[in-house]
Short mmCIF file of C-alpha atoms in Angstrom, two decimals:
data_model
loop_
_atom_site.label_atom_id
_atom_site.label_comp_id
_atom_site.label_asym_id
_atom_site.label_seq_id
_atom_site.Cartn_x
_atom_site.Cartn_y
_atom_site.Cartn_z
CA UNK A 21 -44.65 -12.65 -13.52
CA UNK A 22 -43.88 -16.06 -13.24
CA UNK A 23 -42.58 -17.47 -9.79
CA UNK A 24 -39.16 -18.42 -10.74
CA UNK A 25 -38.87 -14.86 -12.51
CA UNK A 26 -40.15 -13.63 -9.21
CA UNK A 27 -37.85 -15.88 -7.12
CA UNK A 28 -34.67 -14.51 -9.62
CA UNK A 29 -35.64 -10.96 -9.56
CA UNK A 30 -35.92 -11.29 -5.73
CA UNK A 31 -33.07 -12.52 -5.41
CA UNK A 32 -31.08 -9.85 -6.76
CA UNK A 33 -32.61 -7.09 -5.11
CA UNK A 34 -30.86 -9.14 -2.35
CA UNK A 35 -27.91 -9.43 -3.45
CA UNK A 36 -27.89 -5.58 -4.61
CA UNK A 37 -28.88 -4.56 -1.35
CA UNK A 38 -26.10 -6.93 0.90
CA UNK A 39 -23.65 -4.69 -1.38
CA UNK A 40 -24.95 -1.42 -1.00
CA UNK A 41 -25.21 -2.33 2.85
CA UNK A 42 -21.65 -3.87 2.84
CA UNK A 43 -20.32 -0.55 0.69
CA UNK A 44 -22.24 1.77 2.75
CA UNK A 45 -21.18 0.35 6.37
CA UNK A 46 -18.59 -1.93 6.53
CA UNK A 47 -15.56 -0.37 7.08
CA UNK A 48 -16.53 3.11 7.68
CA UNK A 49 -13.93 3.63 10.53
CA UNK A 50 -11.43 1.89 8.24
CA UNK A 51 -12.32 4.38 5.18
CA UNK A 52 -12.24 7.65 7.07
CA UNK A 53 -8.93 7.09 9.17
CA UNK A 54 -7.22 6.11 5.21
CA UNK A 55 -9.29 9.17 3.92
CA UNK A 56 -7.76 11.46 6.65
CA UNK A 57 -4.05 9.48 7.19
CA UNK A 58 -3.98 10.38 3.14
CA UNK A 59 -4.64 13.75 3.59
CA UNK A 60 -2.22 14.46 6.42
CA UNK A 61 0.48 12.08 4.44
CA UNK A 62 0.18 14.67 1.65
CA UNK A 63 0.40 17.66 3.98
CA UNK A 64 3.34 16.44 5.30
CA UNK A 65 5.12 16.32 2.40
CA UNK A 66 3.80 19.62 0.60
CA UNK A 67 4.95 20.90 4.20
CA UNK A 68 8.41 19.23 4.14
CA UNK A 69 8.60 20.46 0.55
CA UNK A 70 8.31 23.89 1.82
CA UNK A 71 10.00 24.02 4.93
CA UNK A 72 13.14 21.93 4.23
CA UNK A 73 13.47 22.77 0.25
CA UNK A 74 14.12 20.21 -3.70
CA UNK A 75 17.48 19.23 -2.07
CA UNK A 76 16.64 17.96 1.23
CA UNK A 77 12.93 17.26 0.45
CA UNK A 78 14.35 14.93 -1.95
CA UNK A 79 17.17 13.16 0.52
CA UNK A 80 13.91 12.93 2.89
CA UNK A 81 11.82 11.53 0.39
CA UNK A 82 14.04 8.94 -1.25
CA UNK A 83 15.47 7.76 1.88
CA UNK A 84 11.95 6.77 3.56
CA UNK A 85 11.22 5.07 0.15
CA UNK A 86 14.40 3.14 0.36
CA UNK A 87 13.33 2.21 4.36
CA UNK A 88 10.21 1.21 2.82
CA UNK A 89 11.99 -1.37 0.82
CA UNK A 90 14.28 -2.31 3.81
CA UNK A 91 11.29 -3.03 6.33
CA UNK A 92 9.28 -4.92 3.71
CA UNK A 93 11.78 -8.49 4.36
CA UNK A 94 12.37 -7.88 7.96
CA UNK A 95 8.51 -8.37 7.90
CA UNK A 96 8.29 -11.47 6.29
CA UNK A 97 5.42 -11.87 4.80
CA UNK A 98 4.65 -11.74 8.67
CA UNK A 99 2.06 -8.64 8.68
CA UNK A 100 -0.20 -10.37 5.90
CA UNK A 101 -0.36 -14.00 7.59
CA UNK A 102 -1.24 -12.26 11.26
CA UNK A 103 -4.36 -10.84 9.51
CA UNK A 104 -5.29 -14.54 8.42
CA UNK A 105 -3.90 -16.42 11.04
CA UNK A 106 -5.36 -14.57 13.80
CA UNK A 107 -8.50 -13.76 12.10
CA UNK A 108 -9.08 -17.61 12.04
CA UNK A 109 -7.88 -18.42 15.53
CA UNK A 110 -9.79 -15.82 16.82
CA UNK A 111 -12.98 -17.34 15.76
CA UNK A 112 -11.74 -20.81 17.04
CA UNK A 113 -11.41 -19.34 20.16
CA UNK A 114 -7.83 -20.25 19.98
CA UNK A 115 -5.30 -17.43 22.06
CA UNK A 116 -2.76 -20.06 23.25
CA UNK A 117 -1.77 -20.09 18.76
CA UNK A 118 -2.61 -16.44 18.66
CA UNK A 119 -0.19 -15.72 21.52
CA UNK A 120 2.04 -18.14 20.07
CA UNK A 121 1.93 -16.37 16.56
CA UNK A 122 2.38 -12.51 17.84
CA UNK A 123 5.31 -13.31 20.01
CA UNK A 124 7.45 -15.72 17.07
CA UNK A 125 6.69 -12.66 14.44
CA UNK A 126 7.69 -10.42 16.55
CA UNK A 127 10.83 -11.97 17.72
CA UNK A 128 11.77 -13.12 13.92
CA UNK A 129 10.84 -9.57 12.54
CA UNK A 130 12.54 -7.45 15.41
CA UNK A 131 15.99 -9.47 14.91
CA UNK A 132 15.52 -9.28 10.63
CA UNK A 133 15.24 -5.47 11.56
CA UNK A 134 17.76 -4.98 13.91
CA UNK A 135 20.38 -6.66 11.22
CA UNK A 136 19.04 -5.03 8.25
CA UNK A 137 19.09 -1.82 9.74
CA UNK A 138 22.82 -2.34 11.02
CA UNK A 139 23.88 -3.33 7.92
CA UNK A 140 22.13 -0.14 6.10
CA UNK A 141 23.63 2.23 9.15
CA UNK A 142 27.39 0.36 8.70
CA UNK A 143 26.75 0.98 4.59
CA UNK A 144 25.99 4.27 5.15
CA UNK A 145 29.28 5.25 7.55
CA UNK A 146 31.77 3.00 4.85
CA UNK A 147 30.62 5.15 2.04
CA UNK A 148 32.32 7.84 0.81
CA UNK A 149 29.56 10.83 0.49
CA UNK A 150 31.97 13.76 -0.25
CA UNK A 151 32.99 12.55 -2.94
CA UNK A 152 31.80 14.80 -4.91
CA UNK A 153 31.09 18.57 -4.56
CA UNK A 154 29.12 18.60 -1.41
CA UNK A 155 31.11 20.77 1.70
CA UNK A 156 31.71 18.36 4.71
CA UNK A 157 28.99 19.86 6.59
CA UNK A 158 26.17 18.77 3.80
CA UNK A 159 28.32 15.14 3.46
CA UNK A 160 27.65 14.77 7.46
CA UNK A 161 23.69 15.92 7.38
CA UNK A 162 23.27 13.67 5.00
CA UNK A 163 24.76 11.02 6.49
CA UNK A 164 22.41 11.68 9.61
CA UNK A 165 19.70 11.43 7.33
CA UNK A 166 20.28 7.84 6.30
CA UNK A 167 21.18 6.70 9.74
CA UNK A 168 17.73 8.21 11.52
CA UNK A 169 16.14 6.37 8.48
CA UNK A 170 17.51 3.17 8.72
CA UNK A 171 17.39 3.63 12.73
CA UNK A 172 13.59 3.11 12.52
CA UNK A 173 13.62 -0.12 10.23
CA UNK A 174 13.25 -2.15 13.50
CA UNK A 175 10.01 0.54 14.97
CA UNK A 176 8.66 0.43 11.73
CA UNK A 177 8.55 -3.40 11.53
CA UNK A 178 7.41 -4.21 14.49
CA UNK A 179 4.82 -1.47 14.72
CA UNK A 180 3.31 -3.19 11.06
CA UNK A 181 2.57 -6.01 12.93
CA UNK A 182 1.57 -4.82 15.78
CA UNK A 183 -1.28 -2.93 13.29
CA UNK A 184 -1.60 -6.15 11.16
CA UNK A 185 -3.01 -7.84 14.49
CA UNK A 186 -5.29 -5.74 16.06
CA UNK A 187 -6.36 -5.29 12.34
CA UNK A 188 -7.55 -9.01 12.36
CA UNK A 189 -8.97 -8.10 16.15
CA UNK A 190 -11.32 -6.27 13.81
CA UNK A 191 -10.36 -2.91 15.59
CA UNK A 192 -9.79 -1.28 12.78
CA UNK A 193 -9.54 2.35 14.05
CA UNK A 194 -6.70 1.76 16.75
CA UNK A 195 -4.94 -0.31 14.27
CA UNK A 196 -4.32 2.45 11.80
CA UNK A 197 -4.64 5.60 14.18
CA UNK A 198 -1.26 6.14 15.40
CA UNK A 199 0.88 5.20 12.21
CA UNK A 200 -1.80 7.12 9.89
CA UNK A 201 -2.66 9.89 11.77
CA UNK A 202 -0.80 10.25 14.54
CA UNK A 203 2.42 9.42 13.09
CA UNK A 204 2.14 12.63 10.12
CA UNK A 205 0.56 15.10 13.01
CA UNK A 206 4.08 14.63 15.25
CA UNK A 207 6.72 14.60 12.58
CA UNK A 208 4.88 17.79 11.22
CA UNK A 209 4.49 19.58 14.47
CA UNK A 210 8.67 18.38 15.37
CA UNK A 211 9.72 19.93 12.33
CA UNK A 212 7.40 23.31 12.47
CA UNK A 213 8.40 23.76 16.08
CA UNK A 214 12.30 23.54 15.54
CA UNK A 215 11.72 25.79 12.26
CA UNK A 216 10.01 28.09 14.63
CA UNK A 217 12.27 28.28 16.79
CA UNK A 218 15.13 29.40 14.43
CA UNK A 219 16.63 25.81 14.19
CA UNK A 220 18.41 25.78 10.13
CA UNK A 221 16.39 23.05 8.68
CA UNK A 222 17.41 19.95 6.73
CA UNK A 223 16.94 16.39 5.81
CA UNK A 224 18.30 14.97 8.81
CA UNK A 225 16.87 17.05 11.11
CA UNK A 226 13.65 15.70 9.20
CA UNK A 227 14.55 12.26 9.61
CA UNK A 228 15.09 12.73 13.38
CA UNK A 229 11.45 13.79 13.72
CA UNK A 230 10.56 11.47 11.56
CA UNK A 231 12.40 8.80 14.50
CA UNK A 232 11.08 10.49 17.28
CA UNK A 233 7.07 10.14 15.62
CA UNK A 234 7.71 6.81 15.14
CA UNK A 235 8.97 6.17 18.43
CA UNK A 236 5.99 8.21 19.87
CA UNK A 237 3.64 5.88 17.70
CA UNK A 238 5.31 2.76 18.68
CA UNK A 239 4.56 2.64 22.12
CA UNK A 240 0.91 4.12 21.49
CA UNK A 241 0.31 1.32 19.33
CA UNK A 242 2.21 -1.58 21.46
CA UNK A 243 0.00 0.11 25.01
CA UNK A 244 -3.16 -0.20 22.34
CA UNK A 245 -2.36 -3.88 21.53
CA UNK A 246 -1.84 -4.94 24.95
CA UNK A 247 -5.05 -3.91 26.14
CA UNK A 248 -6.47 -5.19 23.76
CA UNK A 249 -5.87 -8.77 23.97
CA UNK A 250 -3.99 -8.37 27.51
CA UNK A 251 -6.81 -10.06 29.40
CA UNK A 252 -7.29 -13.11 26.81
CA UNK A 253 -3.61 -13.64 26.48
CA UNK A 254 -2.06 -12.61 29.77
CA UNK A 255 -2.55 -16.58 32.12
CA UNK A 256 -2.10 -18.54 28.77
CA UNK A 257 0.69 -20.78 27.78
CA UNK A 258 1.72 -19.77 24.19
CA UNK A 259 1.68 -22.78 21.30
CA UNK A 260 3.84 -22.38 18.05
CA UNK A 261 3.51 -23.45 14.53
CA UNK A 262 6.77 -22.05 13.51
CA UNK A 263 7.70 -23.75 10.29
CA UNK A 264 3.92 -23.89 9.14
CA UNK A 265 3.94 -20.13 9.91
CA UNK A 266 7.07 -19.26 7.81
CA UNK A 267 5.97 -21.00 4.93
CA UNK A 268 3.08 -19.13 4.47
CA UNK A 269 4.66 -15.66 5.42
CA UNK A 270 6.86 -16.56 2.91
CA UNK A 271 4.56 -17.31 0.50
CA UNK A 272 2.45 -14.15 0.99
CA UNK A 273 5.30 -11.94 1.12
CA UNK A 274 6.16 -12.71 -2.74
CA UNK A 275 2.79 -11.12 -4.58
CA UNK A 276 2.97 -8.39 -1.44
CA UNK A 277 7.05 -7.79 -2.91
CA UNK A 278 5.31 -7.47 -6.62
CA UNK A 279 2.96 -4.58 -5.34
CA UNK A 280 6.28 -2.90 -3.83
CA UNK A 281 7.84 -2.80 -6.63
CA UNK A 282 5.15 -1.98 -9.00
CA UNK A 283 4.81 0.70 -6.75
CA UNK A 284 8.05 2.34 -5.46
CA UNK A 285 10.83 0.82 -7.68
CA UNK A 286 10.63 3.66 -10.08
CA UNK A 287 11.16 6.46 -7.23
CA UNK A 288 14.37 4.06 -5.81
CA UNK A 289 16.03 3.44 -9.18
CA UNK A 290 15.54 7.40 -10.07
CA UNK A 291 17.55 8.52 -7.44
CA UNK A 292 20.32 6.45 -8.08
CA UNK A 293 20.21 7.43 -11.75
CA UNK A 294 19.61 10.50 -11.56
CA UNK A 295 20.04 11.77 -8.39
CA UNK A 296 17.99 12.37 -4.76
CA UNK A 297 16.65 15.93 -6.23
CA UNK A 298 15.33 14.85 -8.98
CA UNK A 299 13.64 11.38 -7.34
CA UNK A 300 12.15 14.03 -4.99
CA UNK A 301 10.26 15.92 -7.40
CA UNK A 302 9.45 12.95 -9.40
CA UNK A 303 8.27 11.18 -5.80
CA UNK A 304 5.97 14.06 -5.15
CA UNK A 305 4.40 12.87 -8.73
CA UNK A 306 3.66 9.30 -7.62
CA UNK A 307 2.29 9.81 -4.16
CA UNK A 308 -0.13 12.43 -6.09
CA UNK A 309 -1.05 9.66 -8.70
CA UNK A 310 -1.95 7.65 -6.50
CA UNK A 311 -4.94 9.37 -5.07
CA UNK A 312 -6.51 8.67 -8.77
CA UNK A 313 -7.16 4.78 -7.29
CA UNK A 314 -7.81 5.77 -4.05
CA UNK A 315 -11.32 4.71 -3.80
CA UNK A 316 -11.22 1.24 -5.24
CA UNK A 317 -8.54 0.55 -2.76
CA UNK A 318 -10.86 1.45 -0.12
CA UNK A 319 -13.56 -0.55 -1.42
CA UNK A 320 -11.41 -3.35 -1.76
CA UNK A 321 -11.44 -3.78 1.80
CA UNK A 322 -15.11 -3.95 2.25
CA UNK A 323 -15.77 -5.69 -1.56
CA UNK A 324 -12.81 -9.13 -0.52
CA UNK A 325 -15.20 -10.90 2.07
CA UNK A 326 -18.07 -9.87 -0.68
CA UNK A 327 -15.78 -11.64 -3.14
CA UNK A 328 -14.92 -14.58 -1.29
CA UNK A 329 -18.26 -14.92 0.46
CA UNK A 330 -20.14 -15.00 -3.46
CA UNK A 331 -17.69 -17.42 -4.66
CA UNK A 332 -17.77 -20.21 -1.85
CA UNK A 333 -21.55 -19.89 -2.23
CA UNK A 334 -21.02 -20.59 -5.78
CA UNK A 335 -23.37 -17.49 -6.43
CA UNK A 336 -21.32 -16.18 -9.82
CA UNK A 337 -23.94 -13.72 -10.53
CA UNK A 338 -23.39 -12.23 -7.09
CA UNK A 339 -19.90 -12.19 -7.74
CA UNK A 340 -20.21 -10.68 -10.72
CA UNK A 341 -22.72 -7.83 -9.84
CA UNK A 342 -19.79 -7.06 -7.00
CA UNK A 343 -17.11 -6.77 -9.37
CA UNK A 344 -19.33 -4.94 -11.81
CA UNK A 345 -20.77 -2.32 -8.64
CA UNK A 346 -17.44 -1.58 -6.98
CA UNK A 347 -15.28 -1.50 -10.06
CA UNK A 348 -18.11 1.21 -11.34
CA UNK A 349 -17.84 3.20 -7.51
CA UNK A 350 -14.05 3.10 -7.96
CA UNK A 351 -13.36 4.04 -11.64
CA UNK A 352 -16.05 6.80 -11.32
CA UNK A 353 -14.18 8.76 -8.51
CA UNK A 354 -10.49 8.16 -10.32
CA UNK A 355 -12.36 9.67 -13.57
CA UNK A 356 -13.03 12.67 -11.45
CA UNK A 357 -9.36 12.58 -9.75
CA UNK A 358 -7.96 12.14 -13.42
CA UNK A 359 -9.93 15.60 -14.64
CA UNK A 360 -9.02 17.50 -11.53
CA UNK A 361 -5.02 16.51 -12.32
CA UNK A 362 -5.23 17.17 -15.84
CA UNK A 363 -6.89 20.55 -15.21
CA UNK A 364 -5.25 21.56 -11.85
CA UNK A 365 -2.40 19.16 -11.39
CA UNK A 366 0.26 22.27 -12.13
CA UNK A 367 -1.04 23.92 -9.25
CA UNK A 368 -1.46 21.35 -7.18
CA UNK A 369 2.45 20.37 -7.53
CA UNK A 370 3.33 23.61 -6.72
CA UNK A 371 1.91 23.46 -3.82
CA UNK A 372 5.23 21.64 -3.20
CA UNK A 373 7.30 24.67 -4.31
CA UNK A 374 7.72 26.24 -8.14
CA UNK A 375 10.31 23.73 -9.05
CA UNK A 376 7.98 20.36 -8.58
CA UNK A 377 5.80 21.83 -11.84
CA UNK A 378 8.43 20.30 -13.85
CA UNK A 379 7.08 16.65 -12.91
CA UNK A 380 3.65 18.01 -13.94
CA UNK A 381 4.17 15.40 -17.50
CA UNK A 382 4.86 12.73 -15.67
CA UNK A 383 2.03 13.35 -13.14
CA UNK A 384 -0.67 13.04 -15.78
CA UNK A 385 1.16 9.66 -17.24
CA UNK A 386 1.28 8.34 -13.95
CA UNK A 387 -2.59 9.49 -13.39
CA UNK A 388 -3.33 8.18 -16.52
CA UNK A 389 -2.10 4.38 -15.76
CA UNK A 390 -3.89 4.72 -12.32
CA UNK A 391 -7.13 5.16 -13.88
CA UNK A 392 -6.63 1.99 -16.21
CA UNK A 393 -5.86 0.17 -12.76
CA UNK A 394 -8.88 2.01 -11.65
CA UNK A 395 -11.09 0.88 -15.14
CA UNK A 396 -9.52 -2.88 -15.06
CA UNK A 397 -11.58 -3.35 -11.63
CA UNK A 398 -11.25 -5.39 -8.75
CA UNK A 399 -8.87 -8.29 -10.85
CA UNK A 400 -6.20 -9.14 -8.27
CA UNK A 401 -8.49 -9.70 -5.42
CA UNK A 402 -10.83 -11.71 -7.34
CA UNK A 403 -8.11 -13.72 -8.48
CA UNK A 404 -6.73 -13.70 -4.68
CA UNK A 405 -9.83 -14.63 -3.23
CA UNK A 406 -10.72 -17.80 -6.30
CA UNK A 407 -8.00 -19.55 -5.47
CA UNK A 408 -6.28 -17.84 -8.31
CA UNK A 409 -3.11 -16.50 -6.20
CA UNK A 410 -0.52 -18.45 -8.23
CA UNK A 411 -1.44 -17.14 -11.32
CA UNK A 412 -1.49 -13.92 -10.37
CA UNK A 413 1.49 -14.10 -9.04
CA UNK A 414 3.65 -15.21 -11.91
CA UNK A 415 1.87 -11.86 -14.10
CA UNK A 416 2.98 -10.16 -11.28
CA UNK A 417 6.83 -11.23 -11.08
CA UNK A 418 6.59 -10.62 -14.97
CA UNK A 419 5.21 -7.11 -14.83
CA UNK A 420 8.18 -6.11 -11.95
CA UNK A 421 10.70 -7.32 -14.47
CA UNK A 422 9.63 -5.45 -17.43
CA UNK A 423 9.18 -2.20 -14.77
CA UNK A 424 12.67 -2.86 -13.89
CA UNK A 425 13.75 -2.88 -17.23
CA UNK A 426 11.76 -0.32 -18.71
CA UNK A 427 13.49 2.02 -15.71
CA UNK A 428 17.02 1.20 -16.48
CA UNK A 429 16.25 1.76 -20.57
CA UNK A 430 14.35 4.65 -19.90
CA UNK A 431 15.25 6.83 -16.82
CA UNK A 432 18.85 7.70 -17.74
CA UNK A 433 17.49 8.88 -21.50
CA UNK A 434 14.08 10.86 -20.24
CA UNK A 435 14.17 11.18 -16.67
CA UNK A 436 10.92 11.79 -15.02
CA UNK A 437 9.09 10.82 -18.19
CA UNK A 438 10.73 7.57 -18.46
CA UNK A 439 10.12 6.85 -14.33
CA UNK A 440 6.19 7.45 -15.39
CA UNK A 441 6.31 5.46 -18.74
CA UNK A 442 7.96 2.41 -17.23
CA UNK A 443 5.28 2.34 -13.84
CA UNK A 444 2.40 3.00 -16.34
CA UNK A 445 3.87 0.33 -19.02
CA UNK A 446 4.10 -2.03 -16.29
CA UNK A 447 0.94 -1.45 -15.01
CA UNK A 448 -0.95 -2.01 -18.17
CA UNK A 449 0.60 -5.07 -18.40
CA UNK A 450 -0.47 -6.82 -15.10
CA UNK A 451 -3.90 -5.31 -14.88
CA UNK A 452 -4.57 -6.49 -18.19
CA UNK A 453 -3.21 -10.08 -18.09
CA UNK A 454 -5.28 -10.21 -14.60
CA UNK A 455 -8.27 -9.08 -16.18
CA UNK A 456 -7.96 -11.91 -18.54
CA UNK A 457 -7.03 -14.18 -15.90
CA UNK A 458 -10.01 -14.00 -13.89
CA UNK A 459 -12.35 -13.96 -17.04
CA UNK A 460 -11.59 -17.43 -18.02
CA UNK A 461 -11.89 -18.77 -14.45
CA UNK A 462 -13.78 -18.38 -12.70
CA UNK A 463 -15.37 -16.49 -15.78
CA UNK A 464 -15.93 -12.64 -13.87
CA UNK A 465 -15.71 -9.27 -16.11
CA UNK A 466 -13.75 -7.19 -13.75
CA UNK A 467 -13.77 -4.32 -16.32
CA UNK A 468 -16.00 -1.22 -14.85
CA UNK A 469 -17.77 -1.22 -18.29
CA UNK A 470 -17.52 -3.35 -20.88
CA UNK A 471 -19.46 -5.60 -23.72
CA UNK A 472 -20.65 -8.67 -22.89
CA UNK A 473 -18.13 -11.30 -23.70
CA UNK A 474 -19.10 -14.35 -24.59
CA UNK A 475 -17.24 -15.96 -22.63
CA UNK A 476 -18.26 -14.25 -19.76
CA UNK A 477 -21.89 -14.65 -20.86
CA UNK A 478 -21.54 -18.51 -20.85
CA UNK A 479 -21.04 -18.74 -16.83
CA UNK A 480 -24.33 -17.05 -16.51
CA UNK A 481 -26.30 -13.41 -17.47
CA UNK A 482 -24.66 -10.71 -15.82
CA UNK A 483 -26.78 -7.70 -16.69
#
């Protein structure tokens, strides 16, 4: 063998073995508090399902998606620049900025909070909610309900970035603890204990525990945080970068709004089409789906410095064989989630209770488009991490609109089915176009297997 065959051949064992290292170690604590935070998330609601019943289950579940939506712009865009703010000050040695930066976020996000959720709680007492057959009694529990929700918009917010920075502290076990596992573990054990103790349950009652967890969480995570950087921050003067600082929150928070949508608008637009039962059951669908793209979500957070690292080295074959090796680790265990949905995905739903079977077709649609996400790789952090960001973002505005769309045309004709169509639809759409994006520059196959392309083949031989 000759020596620059040697040299070449050498060179990717290298490079194979940095990823299997990478894959193997980095961010083990990170992948077994999201393995276990999913697994209590989904015993919470199969409990919740049980315990509180479709009706409530559903109030519960569609209003914590509609919080969800209501947190995300008190945020900001906030939570995603404090990972790569303070990630880079930290290394600069730089805590009068990082001080600086914690204490303007959190003073910008708590007062976005505190408005939106007075404005959602004021919305809530204006509206009329016996209007229609509903006694007074279920009118005023469900007016609870919405109020305990939109009570935690400002706990919620700040306890995001409270997680986002002690995420970029590289502590990524207290970062995600309390809201991941602690958080479910409470709001279970408030609700079993009141059940036990003969207390009628419902969705507000729910929603109260729900508060209370957060609460509990809050001040876990905020004691967590302040030990944490406590002794670096306590005796130093704080600097601030404000306008600098909002323009890239804002910036972020667009392609972070995309995802959101992609993700959630379906479940928010069914409920006030159809109704909060029937979001419930179809909700119960989508959190199950998304368990199909589980893994490559959790490899995505060890494979993005891989990505970035390959690429400012200039190393495209690296950056290719990590693309090719995680989108293969990722697409692999969807496959198997896919089978085990197709085969057992009636039972699994009625785990939730005999009436959540009926979302059964519109689990395996919703499955189905996860797995393409799942096939079509690793696209929107290589594009992310290449510089590619405004790109992706315009696919990205694109694919929420034709969501949207697809859920007004279809929800109010098929329901359920036309929820999972539109999210699946929609998610063909971006993953593809991203796919292509990132093939043409910087010239990476993102697919998990595919032929050589020759375009592909022209930046270098990726075998």
């Amino acid at each position: 063998m000759k020596d620059g065959e040697k040299s070449g051949a050498s060179a990717i064992k290298s490079v194979r073995t940095l990823i299997t290292t990478r894959l193997s170690r980095g961010g083990g604590a990170s992948f077994l508090i999201n393995s276990i935070g999913m697994g209590l998330a989904m015993l919470l609601q199969i409990a919740l399902a049980r315990l509180l019943g479709v009706a409530d289950y559903g109030i519960y579940a569609f209003v914590t998606t509609v919080v969800t939506f209501m947190v995300f712009p008190a945020k900001l865009g906030f939570d995603t620049a404090t990972v790569k703010l303070v990630s880079a000050y930290r290394v600069k040695g730089d805590w009068p900025l990082i001080k600086g930066l914690l204490r303007r976020s959190n003073q910008i996000g708590f007062t976005l909070s505190i408005l939106t959720a007075i404005i959602g709680i004021a919305v809530v007492a204006w509206m009329d909610w016996g209007s229609g057959k509903q006694s007074e009694t279920a009118d005023h529990a469900k007016t609870i309900a919405y109020i305990a929700g939109f009570a935690a918009i400002p706990l919620l917010t700040l306890a995001t970035l409270r997680q986002s920075a002690l995420q970029a502290m590289k502590d990524a076990l207290f970062a995600q603890l309390p809201e991941k596992i602690i958080r479910p573990v409470l709001t279970i054990g408030f609700v079993a204990a009141l059940g036990a103790s003969g207390v009628k349950l419902g969705a507000a009652l729910a929603l109260l525990c729900y508060l209370l967890a957060t609460a509990v969480t809050y001040v876990i995570g905020a004691v967590v945080l302040k030990k944490r950087i406590g002794t670096q921050t306590a005796s130093v003067v704080p600097s601030f970068e404000t306008r600098g600082w909002l323009r890239l929150s804002s910036s972020l928070m667009v392609n972070a709004g995309m995802y959101l949508i992609l993700g959630q608008l379906n479940v928010l637009m069914m409920g006030f089409m159809r109704g909060e039962t029937e979001s419930g059951l179809f909700s119960a669908a989508v959190r199950l789906a998304v368990l199909v793209s589980f893994m490559l979500t959790a490899v995505n957070m060890t494979a993005s410095p891989l990505v970035s690292e390959m690429y400012a080295k200039g190393d495209m074959n690296g950056l290719q064989r990590v693309c090719r090796r995680t989108g293969r680790i990722g697409f692999a265990f969807a496959a198997v989630v896919f089978a085990y949905f197709v085969i057992f995905g009636h039972w699994t739903l009625g785990l939730f209770g005999a009436e959540f079977t009926k979302a059964y077709p519109s689990l395996l649609i919703l499955a189905f488009g996860q797995l393409f996400s799942a096939y079509c790789g690793q696209n929107g952090t290589v594009a992310t991490m290449t510089g590619r960001q405004n790109s992706l973002t315009k696919i990205l505005i694109a694919a929420a609109i034709v969501n949207a769309a697809l859920n007004a045309l279809l929800i109010p004709q098929l329901g359920m089915l036309g929820g999972a169509l539109a999210a699946t639809l929609s998610l063909i759409v971006w993953n593809s176009a991203a796919v292509l994006l990132v093939s043409r520059k910087p010239g990476v196959q993102t697919l998990a297997w595919a032929p050589r392309l020759s375009l592909v083949r022209k930046r270098g031989n990726y075998s």
